[in-house]
């Protein structure tokens, strides 16, 4: 008997009516002879409302108490979904992170899963009971609630599927799969039948919001197949799995983008070892993630370098960078928080020449200036002005033949 772990996002359980619809879907799957375990997110925008409530009480809420507050959102939806299944005559039982437990590191807001105790879940599944597990949350070694970051329910679901040795982990959300790019921006975007782990890692890391990056990393590490499906309408979705050696990889599978970028450029620092380290160390200590880093060719004994951060961290990163460069006479710091990143991703790029040339040619024809460039074997990322992003994505989508019914 096959075992499926399903995860339902906030939009999928956003109302009582939606919870009943999800319960019917789970009951139907179980009635077909499948074993099922379920992970759920908080209802709708519950997490956002809880954050707002916390900030009304305190502009800088205590991290421990904030995690304790946010963990309540998922506990509401697990209990309600279990009730709905029981009403349909399908036995179900809700679990939070403390009850299993889901053990994590002790980093509030960004904890990492260390271990899941699944004996209770296995016993339920064997007895025909559907376990409903709260996503996004964990238990630290000291007994505190922790949360594992936005999108963390995806990670909970994949980790649970690995522990339970499930046949597949299904992520059910408000989209019916992974598309060549965001169909809200490019209506001609098409749903992909299959995406490799490597491609999905790059797409998620470059801004695609269909799957949380850490969940893809977990799936790739353990070879757990993940399928993205719509919880609102039937369909095959998109399978994320190992590459199929008998199928030739597309040159470009998709285009991801991220508007939440900001760029900082340090101009005219000494070209000597240790300078970049001295400037970026305070950024790291402030727990600010740095994305793209580009060092320009040195001029005499001076060099410029640029890096990007999330737009929410821009002000703090700019301040820290200016403080760090104050000891270098003549050096200046420039910033721009109206930039965006886009990336073309495809496993076939390894064996195909001219992919970058076509990218730069397309952007040049659109009179779009490239600020920064970053590459890997299967990805080319560029930083452009935010105002040019949509035009760039549409043009590149055409260039690489990603439209519906087109041959890439």
Short mmCIF file of C-alpha atoms in Angstrom, two decimals:
data_model
loop_
_atom_site.label_atom_id
_atom_site.label_comp_id
_atom_site.label_asym_id
_atom_site.label_seq_id
_atom_site.Cartn_x
_atom_site.Cartn_y
_atom_site.Cartn_z
CA UNK A 1 0.00 0.00 0.00
CA UNK A 2 1.55 3.31 -1.09
CA UNK A 3 2.05 6.15 1.38
CA UNK A 4 1.55 9.78 0.38
CA UNK A 5 2.45 12.78 2.52
CA UNK A 6 0.35 15.79 1.56
CA UNK A 7 0.94 19.39 2.56
CA UNK A 8 -1.83 21.99 2.32
CA UNK A 9 -0.86 25.67 2.29
CA UNK A 10 -2.63 28.56 3.94
CA UNK A 11 -4.82 29.38 0.93
CA UNK A 12 -5.91 25.73 0.75
CA UNK A 13 -7.26 25.81 4.33
CA UNK A 14 -8.17 29.50 4.37
CA UNK A 15 -11.80 29.04 5.42
CA UNK A 16 -14.08 26.44 6.99
CA UNK A 17 -15.45 25.66 3.52
CA UNK A 18 -11.93 25.08 2.21
CA UNK A 19 -11.09 22.86 5.18
CA UNK A 20 -14.14 20.70 4.40
CA UNK A 21 -13.06 20.50 0.74
CA UNK A 22 -9.54 19.41 1.78
CA UNK A 23 -11.01 16.81 4.15
CA UNK A 24 -13.10 15.36 1.32
CA UNK A 25 -10.02 15.18 -0.88
CA UNK A 26 -8.01 13.36 1.80
CA UNK A 27 -10.89 10.99 2.56
CA UNK A 28 -11.23 10.16 -1.15
CA UNK A 29 -7.50 9.39 -1.40
CA UNK A 30 -7.66 7.18 1.70
CA UNK A 31 -10.78 5.50 0.33
CA UNK A 32 -8.81 4.52 -2.78
CA UNK A 33 -6.52 2.41 -0.61
CA UNK A 34 -3.73 4.96 -0.11
CA UNK A 35 -2.11 5.60 3.24
CA UNK A 36 -2.02 9.32 3.96
CA UNK A 37 -0.24 11.69 6.35
CA UNK A 38 -0.94 15.41 6.16
CA UNK A 39 0.93 18.61 7.03
CA UNK A 40 -0.93 21.92 7.14
CA UNK A 41 -0.08 25.60 7.31
CA UNK A 42 -1.97 28.25 9.25
CA UNK A 43 -5.28 29.36 7.76
CA UNK A 44 -5.03 32.09 5.12
CA UNK A 45 -3.11 35.13 6.33
CA UNK A 46 -3.19 34.06 10.00
CA UNK A 47 0.61 34.23 10.37
CA UNK A 48 0.71 37.78 9.01
CA UNK A 49 -2.06 38.84 11.39
CA UNK A 50 -0.25 37.29 14.34
CA UNK A 51 2.94 39.16 13.42
CA UNK A 52 0.98 42.42 13.21
CA UNK A 53 -0.61 41.72 16.58
CA UNK A 54 2.79 41.06 18.14
CA UNK A 55 4.15 44.34 16.77
CA UNK A 56 1.19 46.23 18.16
CA UNK A 57 2.20 44.95 21.57
CA UNK A 58 5.93 45.52 20.99
CA UNK A 59 7.77 47.00 17.98
CA UNK A 60 10.55 44.48 18.61
CA UNK A 61 8.86 41.41 20.10
CA UNK A 62 10.89 38.91 22.08
CA UNK A 63 11.91 36.16 19.59
CA UNK A 64 10.99 33.31 21.94
CA UNK A 65 7.51 34.69 22.58
CA UNK A 66 7.01 35.50 18.91
CA UNK A 67 7.69 31.87 17.99
CA UNK A 68 5.28 30.73 20.72
CA UNK A 69 2.61 33.02 19.25
CA UNK A 70 3.18 32.06 15.61
CA UNK A 71 3.06 28.33 16.37
CA UNK A 72 -0.59 28.67 17.37
CA UNK A 73 -1.68 29.33 13.77
CA UNK A 74 -0.89 25.83 12.54
CA UNK A 75 -2.42 24.21 15.63
CA UNK A 76 -5.79 25.76 14.79
CA UNK A 77 -5.82 24.39 11.24
CA UNK A 78 -4.63 20.89 12.26
CA UNK A 79 -7.40 20.49 14.82
CA UNK A 80 -10.09 21.82 12.48
CA UNK A 81 -9.00 19.57 9.63
CA UNK A 82 -8.95 16.53 11.95
CA UNK A 83 -12.50 17.41 13.07
CA UNK A 84 -13.64 17.69 9.45
CA UNK A 85 -12.20 14.27 8.59
CA UNK A 86 -13.79 12.67 11.65
CA UNK A 87 -17.13 14.14 10.60
CA UNK A 88 -16.75 12.32 7.27
CA UNK A 89 -16.19 9.07 9.12
CA UNK A 90 -12.44 9.02 8.42
CA UNK A 91 -10.50 8.75 11.74
CA UNK A 92 -7.90 11.51 12.09
CA UNK A 93 -5.64 12.88 14.82
CA UNK A 94 -3.89 16.24 15.04
CA UNK A 95 -0.30 16.70 16.23
CA UNK A 96 1.81 19.72 17.04
CA UNK A 97 5.60 19.81 17.20
CA UNK A 98 5.67 19.18 20.95
CA UNK A 99 3.57 16.04 20.73
CA UNK A 100 5.64 14.12 18.18
CA UNK A 101 8.13 15.80 18.75
CA UNK A 102 9.75 17.62 15.83
CA UNK A 103 13.14 18.50 17.30
CA UNK A 104 14.94 21.56 15.94
CA UNK A 105 17.85 23.84 16.61
CA UNK A 106 17.18 26.72 19.00
CA UNK A 107 17.19 29.62 16.53
CA UNK A 108 13.87 31.50 16.82
CA UNK A 109 12.32 32.23 13.45
CA UNK A 110 14.91 30.22 11.52
CA UNK A 111 15.28 26.89 13.34
CA UNK A 112 16.37 23.82 11.42
CA UNK A 113 14.84 20.36 11.76
CA UNK A 114 17.19 17.97 13.55
CA UNK A 115 14.95 14.93 14.12
CA UNK A 116 11.33 13.82 13.87
CA UNK A 117 9.97 11.12 16.16
CA UNK A 118 7.49 9.32 13.91
CA UNK A 119 6.47 6.26 15.94
CA UNK A 120 3.06 7.69 16.81
CA UNK A 121 2.43 8.62 13.19
CA UNK A 122 3.40 5.16 11.94
CA UNK A 123 1.06 3.56 14.48
CA UNK A 124 -1.80 5.83 13.38
CA UNK A 125 -1.22 5.10 9.70
CA UNK A 126 -1.13 1.35 10.36
CA UNK A 127 -4.43 1.67 12.24
CA UNK A 128 -6.12 3.59 9.41
CA UNK A 129 -5.96 6.94 11.23
CA UNK A 130 -4.90 10.00 9.21
CA UNK A 131 -2.31 12.03 11.18
CA UNK A 132 -2.55 15.79 10.69
CA UNK A 133 0.74 17.50 11.58
CA UNK A 134 1.35 21.19 12.20
CA UNK A 135 3.94 22.51 9.76
CA UNK A 136 6.38 25.40 10.27
CA UNK A 137 7.06 24.63 13.93
CA UNK A 138 9.40 22.60 16.09
CA UNK A 139 10.63 22.02 19.62
CA UNK A 140 14.05 23.17 20.79
CA UNK A 141 16.12 21.07 23.18
CA UNK A 142 15.05 23.34 26.07
CA UNK A 143 11.37 22.65 25.32
CA UNK A 144 10.57 25.97 23.66
CA UNK A 145 8.47 26.26 20.52
CA UNK A 146 10.48 27.26 17.47
CA UNK A 147 9.50 28.19 13.93
CA UNK A 148 11.51 27.27 10.85
CA UNK A 149 10.91 30.31 8.67
CA UNK A 150 8.35 31.35 6.11
CA UNK A 151 7.42 28.48 3.81
CA UNK A 152 8.61 26.12 6.51
CA UNK A 153 5.57 23.86 6.21
CA UNK A 154 7.00 22.65 2.89
CA UNK A 155 10.16 21.64 4.73
CA UNK A 156 8.15 19.91 7.47
CA UNK A 157 6.25 17.91 4.84
CA UNK A 158 9.36 16.77 2.95
CA UNK A 159 11.16 15.87 6.19
CA UNK A 160 8.13 13.88 7.34
CA UNK A 161 7.94 12.09 3.99
CA UNK A 162 11.60 11.10 4.33
CA UNK A 163 11.15 9.81 7.88
CA UNK A 164 8.01 7.86 6.92
CA UNK A 165 9.67 6.56 3.73
CA UNK A 166 6.73 7.82 1.71
CA UNK A 167 6.36 7.13 -2.00
CA UNK A 168 5.79 10.81 -2.75
CA UNK A 169 5.40 14.16 -1.03
CA UNK A 170 2.62 16.27 -2.52
CA UNK A 171 2.59 20.04 -2.01
CA UNK A 172 -0.95 21.28 -2.61
CA UNK A 173 -1.32 25.00 -3.08
CA UNK A 174 -3.13 27.65 -5.13
CA UNK A 175 -1.17 26.88 -8.33
CA UNK A 176 -1.34 23.68 -10.35
CA UNK A 177 2.39 23.14 -10.77
CA UNK A 178 5.71 24.74 -11.59
CA UNK A 179 5.57 27.06 -14.60
CA UNK A 180 8.23 28.31 -17.00
CA UNK A 181 7.75 31.64 -15.22
CA UNK A 182 5.03 33.38 -13.23
CA UNK A 183 1.89 33.12 -15.41
CA UNK A 184 0.54 36.28 -13.80
CA UNK A 185 3.37 38.15 -15.51
CA UNK A 186 3.54 36.05 -18.68
CA UNK A 187 0.16 34.52 -19.59
CA UNK A 188 1.87 32.31 -22.19
CA UNK A 189 3.88 30.52 -19.49
CA UNK A 190 3.36 26.78 -19.47
CA UNK A 191 3.26 24.20 -16.72
CA UNK A 192 6.25 21.86 -16.62
CA UNK A 193 5.56 18.13 -16.32
CA UNK A 194 8.88 17.42 -14.62
CA UNK A 195 11.70 19.48 -13.09
CA UNK A 196 14.97 18.08 -11.76
CA UNK A 197 16.00 18.69 -8.15
CA UNK A 198 18.96 20.72 -9.40
CA UNK A 199 16.79 22.97 -11.55
CA UNK A 200 14.22 23.44 -8.78
CA UNK A 201 16.98 24.37 -6.33
CA UNK A 202 18.11 27.11 -8.67
CA UNK A 203 14.57 28.30 -9.42
CA UNK A 204 13.65 28.44 -5.73
CA UNK A 205 16.92 30.12 -4.83
CA UNK A 206 16.46 32.75 -7.52
CA UNK A 207 12.98 33.80 -6.51
CA UNK A 208 10.41 31.21 -7.58
CA UNK A 209 7.91 31.05 -4.73
CA UNK A 210 6.23 27.75 -5.61
CA UNK A 211 8.43 25.75 -3.22
CA UNK A 212 10.48 26.78 -0.22
CA UNK A 213 14.22 26.46 -0.94
CA UNK A 214 14.98 24.42 2.16
CA UNK A 215 12.29 21.89 1.29
CA UNK A 216 13.88 21.34 -2.13
CA UNK A 217 17.32 20.95 -0.53
CA UNK A 218 15.89 18.32 1.83
CA UNK A 219 14.14 16.48 -1.00
CA UNK A 220 17.26 16.48 -3.16
CA UNK A 221 19.45 15.22 -0.31
CA UNK A 222 17.24 12.19 0.30
CA UNK A 223 15.87 11.67 -3.20
CA UNK A 224 12.28 12.26 -2.10
CA UNK A 225 9.99 12.86 -5.07
CA UNK A 226 7.87 15.99 -4.67
CA UNK A 227 4.76 16.80 -6.69
CA UNK A 228 3.26 20.30 -6.80
CA UNK A 229 -0.53 20.20 -7.25
CA UNK A 230 -3.49 22.53 -7.03
CA UNK A 231 -5.81 22.00 -4.08
CA UNK A 232 -8.58 23.76 -6.01
CA UNK A 233 -8.74 21.76 -9.23
CA UNK A 234 -7.62 18.31 -10.49
CA UNK A 235 -4.50 17.84 -12.59
CA UNK A 236 -1.18 16.00 -12.79
CA UNK A 237 0.87 18.89 -11.39
CA UNK A 238 4.65 19.01 -11.70
CA UNK A 239 6.97 16.26 -10.47
CA UNK A 240 10.30 17.31 -8.93
CA UNK A 241 12.72 14.39 -8.99
CA UNK A 242 16.12 13.17 -10.08
CA UNK A 243 17.05 13.85 -13.69
CA UNK A 244 15.93 11.18 -16.10
CA UNK A 245 19.02 10.17 -18.11
CA UNK A 246 16.91 8.94 -21.04
CA UNK A 247 15.25 12.34 -21.47
CA UNK A 248 17.30 15.16 -22.97
CA UNK A 249 17.31 18.12 -20.60
CA UNK A 250 15.85 21.37 -21.94
CA UNK A 251 18.35 24.17 -22.50
CA UNK A 252 16.25 26.55 -20.40
CA UNK A 253 13.47 25.18 -18.21
CA UNK A 254 12.28 28.37 -16.61
CA UNK A 255 12.84 31.96 -15.58
CA UNK A 256 12.73 32.96 -11.92
CA UNK A 257 12.82 36.48 -10.55
CA UNK A 258 12.88 38.38 -7.30
CA UNK A 259 11.81 41.97 -6.78
CA UNK A 260 13.00 42.12 -3.15
CA UNK A 261 16.60 42.98 -4.01
CA UNK A 262 18.91 45.86 -3.12
CA UNK A 263 22.45 46.49 -4.34
CA UNK A 264 25.36 48.06 -2.50
CA UNK A 265 28.58 49.06 -4.25
CA UNK A 266 31.84 49.90 -2.50
CA UNK A 267 33.98 52.13 -4.73
CA UNK A 268 37.71 52.64 -4.48
CA UNK A 269 38.87 50.42 -1.62
CA UNK A 270 42.49 49.21 -1.53
CA UNK A 271 43.19 46.20 -3.72
CA UNK A 272 44.70 44.03 -1.03
CA UNK A 273 43.82 40.82 0.84
CA UNK A 274 41.33 41.09 3.69
CA UNK A 275 39.45 44.21 2.61
CA UNK A 276 36.32 42.41 1.39
CA UNK A 277 36.39 40.27 4.51
CA UNK A 278 36.60 43.35 6.75
CA UNK A 279 33.66 44.99 5.00
CA UNK A 280 31.38 41.96 4.78
CA UNK A 281 32.05 40.52 8.26
CA UNK A 282 29.73 43.02 10.02
CA UNK A 283 27.02 42.13 7.48
CA UNK A 284 27.39 38.45 8.36
CA UNK A 285 27.37 39.15 12.10
CA UNK A 286 24.08 41.01 11.67
CA UNK A 287 22.60 37.81 10.14
CA UNK A 288 22.09 39.56 6.78
CA UNK A 289 22.28 37.17 3.84
CA UNK A 290 24.42 38.33 0.92
CA UNK A 291 23.41 37.05 -2.50
CA UNK A 292 25.31 38.18 -5.60
CA UNK A 293 28.90 39.40 -5.16
CA UNK A 294 30.89 40.86 -8.05
CA UNK A 295 34.42 42.27 -7.85
CA UNK A 296 35.48 44.58 -10.67
CA UNK A 297 38.90 44.51 -12.29
CA UNK A 298 41.33 46.56 -10.18
CA UNK A 299 42.45 50.03 -11.28
CA UNK A 300 45.97 50.72 -10.05
CA UNK A 301 45.79 49.83 -6.37
CA UNK A 302 42.02 50.33 -6.01
CA UNK A 303 39.06 48.04 -6.62
CA UNK A 304 35.25 48.24 -6.57
CA UNK A 305 32.92 45.48 -5.51
CA UNK A 306 29.16 45.11 -5.36
CA UNK A 307 26.82 42.79 -3.52
CA UNK A 308 23.08 42.35 -3.09
CA UNK A 309 20.89 41.81 -0.04
CA UNK A 310 17.18 41.45 0.61
CA UNK A 311 15.46 44.81 0.39
CA UNK A 312 14.30 44.55 4.01
CA UNK A 313 17.97 44.48 5.06
CA UNK A 314 19.07 47.31 2.80
CA UNK A 315 19.10 50.15 5.36
CA UNK A 316 21.04 48.19 7.96
CA UNK A 317 23.47 46.74 5.39
CA UNK A 318 24.15 50.19 3.94
CA UNK A 319 24.85 51.61 7.39
CA UNK A 320 27.20 48.76 8.32
CA UNK A 321 29.04 49.01 5.00
CA UNK A 322 29.62 52.73 5.43
CA UNK A 323 30.95 52.15 8.93
CA UNK A 324 33.28 49.40 7.71
CA UNK A 325 34.69 51.51 4.84
CA UNK A 326 35.23 54.61 6.98
CA UNK A 327 38.82 53.52 7.61
CA UNK A 328 39.68 53.53 3.89
CA UNK A 329 40.35 57.11 2.72
CA UNK A 330 38.77 57.89 -0.63
CA UNK A 331 36.40 54.92 -0.59
CA UNK A 332 32.70 55.61 -1.11
CA UNK A 333 29.55 53.54 -0.77
CA UNK A 334 26.60 53.65 -3.17
CA UNK A 335 23.27 51.92 -2.86
CA UNK A 336 20.18 51.16 -4.93
CA UNK A 337 17.05 49.52 -3.53
CA UNK A 338 15.10 49.63 -6.78
CA UNK A 339 16.67 46.67 -8.51
CA UNK A 340 15.44 43.16 -9.29
CA UNK A 341 17.07 39.86 -10.08
CA UNK A 342 16.09 37.43 -12.80
CA UNK A 343 17.63 34.09 -13.69
CA UNK A 344 17.34 31.63 -16.54
CA UNK A 345 17.66 28.02 -15.37
CA UNK A 346 18.09 24.79 -17.29
CA UNK A 347 20.09 21.57 -17.02
CA UNK A 348 20.71 21.63 -20.77
CA UNK A 349 22.81 24.78 -20.44
CA UNK A 350 25.80 22.58 -19.61
CA UNK A 351 25.96 21.23 -23.15
CA UNK A 352 24.66 24.21 -25.11
CA UNK A 353 26.84 27.09 -26.31
CA UNK A 354 25.53 30.61 -26.80
CA UNK A 355 22.93 30.67 -24.03
CA UNK A 356 24.48 33.71 -22.34
CA UNK A 357 24.99 35.45 -25.68
CA UNK A 358 21.28 35.18 -26.45
CA UNK A 359 20.42 36.52 -23.00
CA UNK A 360 22.59 39.63 -23.37
CA UNK A 361 21.49 40.14 -26.96
CA UNK A 362 17.83 40.02 -25.91
CA UNK A 363 18.32 42.49 -23.08
CA UNK A 364 20.32 44.81 -25.34
CA UNK A 365 17.53 44.80 -27.93
CA UNK A 366 15.15 45.81 -25.13
CA UNK A 367 17.58 48.58 -24.03
CA UNK A 368 17.87 46.96 -20.60
CA UNK A 369 21.11 47.58 -18.73
CA UNK A 370 22.64 44.71 -16.73
CA UNK A 371 24.01 45.77 -13.33
CA UNK A 372 25.49 42.47 -12.06
CA UNK A 373 25.92 38.94 -13.39
CA UNK A 374 26.24 35.64 -11.54
CA UNK A 375 26.46 32.17 -13.10
CA UNK A 376 26.51 28.48 -12.29
CA UNK A 377 26.53 25.40 -14.54
CA UNK A 378 22.77 25.58 -15.08
CA UNK A 379 21.92 29.20 -14.23
CA UNK A 380 22.63 32.75 -15.33
CA UNK A 381 21.40 35.51 -13.00
CA UNK A 382 21.38 39.21 -13.83
CA UNK A 383 20.48 42.27 -11.80
CA UNK A 384 18.43 44.91 -13.61
CA UNK A 385 16.46 48.02 -12.71
CA UNK A 386 13.15 47.04 -11.15
CA UNK A 387 11.26 49.05 -13.76
CA UNK A 388 12.73 46.82 -16.50
CA UNK A 389 12.00 43.46 -14.86
CA UNK A 390 8.69 42.54 -16.48
CA UNK A 391 9.87 43.55 -19.94
CA UNK A 392 13.04 41.49 -19.48
CA UNK A 393 11.18 38.37 -18.32
CA UNK A 394 8.70 38.52 -21.20
CA UNK A 395 11.42 39.03 -23.79
CA UNK A 396 13.60 36.19 -22.48
CA UNK A 397 10.58 33.89 -22.24
CA UNK A 398 10.10 34.39 -26.00
CA UNK A 399 13.81 34.12 -26.79
CA UNK A 400 14.13 30.67 -25.26
CA UNK A 401 10.86 29.35 -26.69
CA UNK A 402 9.17 28.78 -23.33
CA UNK A 403 5.65 29.71 -24.47
CA UNK A 404 2.85 27.19 -24.59
CA UNK A 405 3.10 24.86 -27.59
CA UNK A 406 6.60 26.16 -28.32
CA UNK A 407 9.62 23.92 -28.63
CA UNK A 408 12.38 25.06 -26.23
#
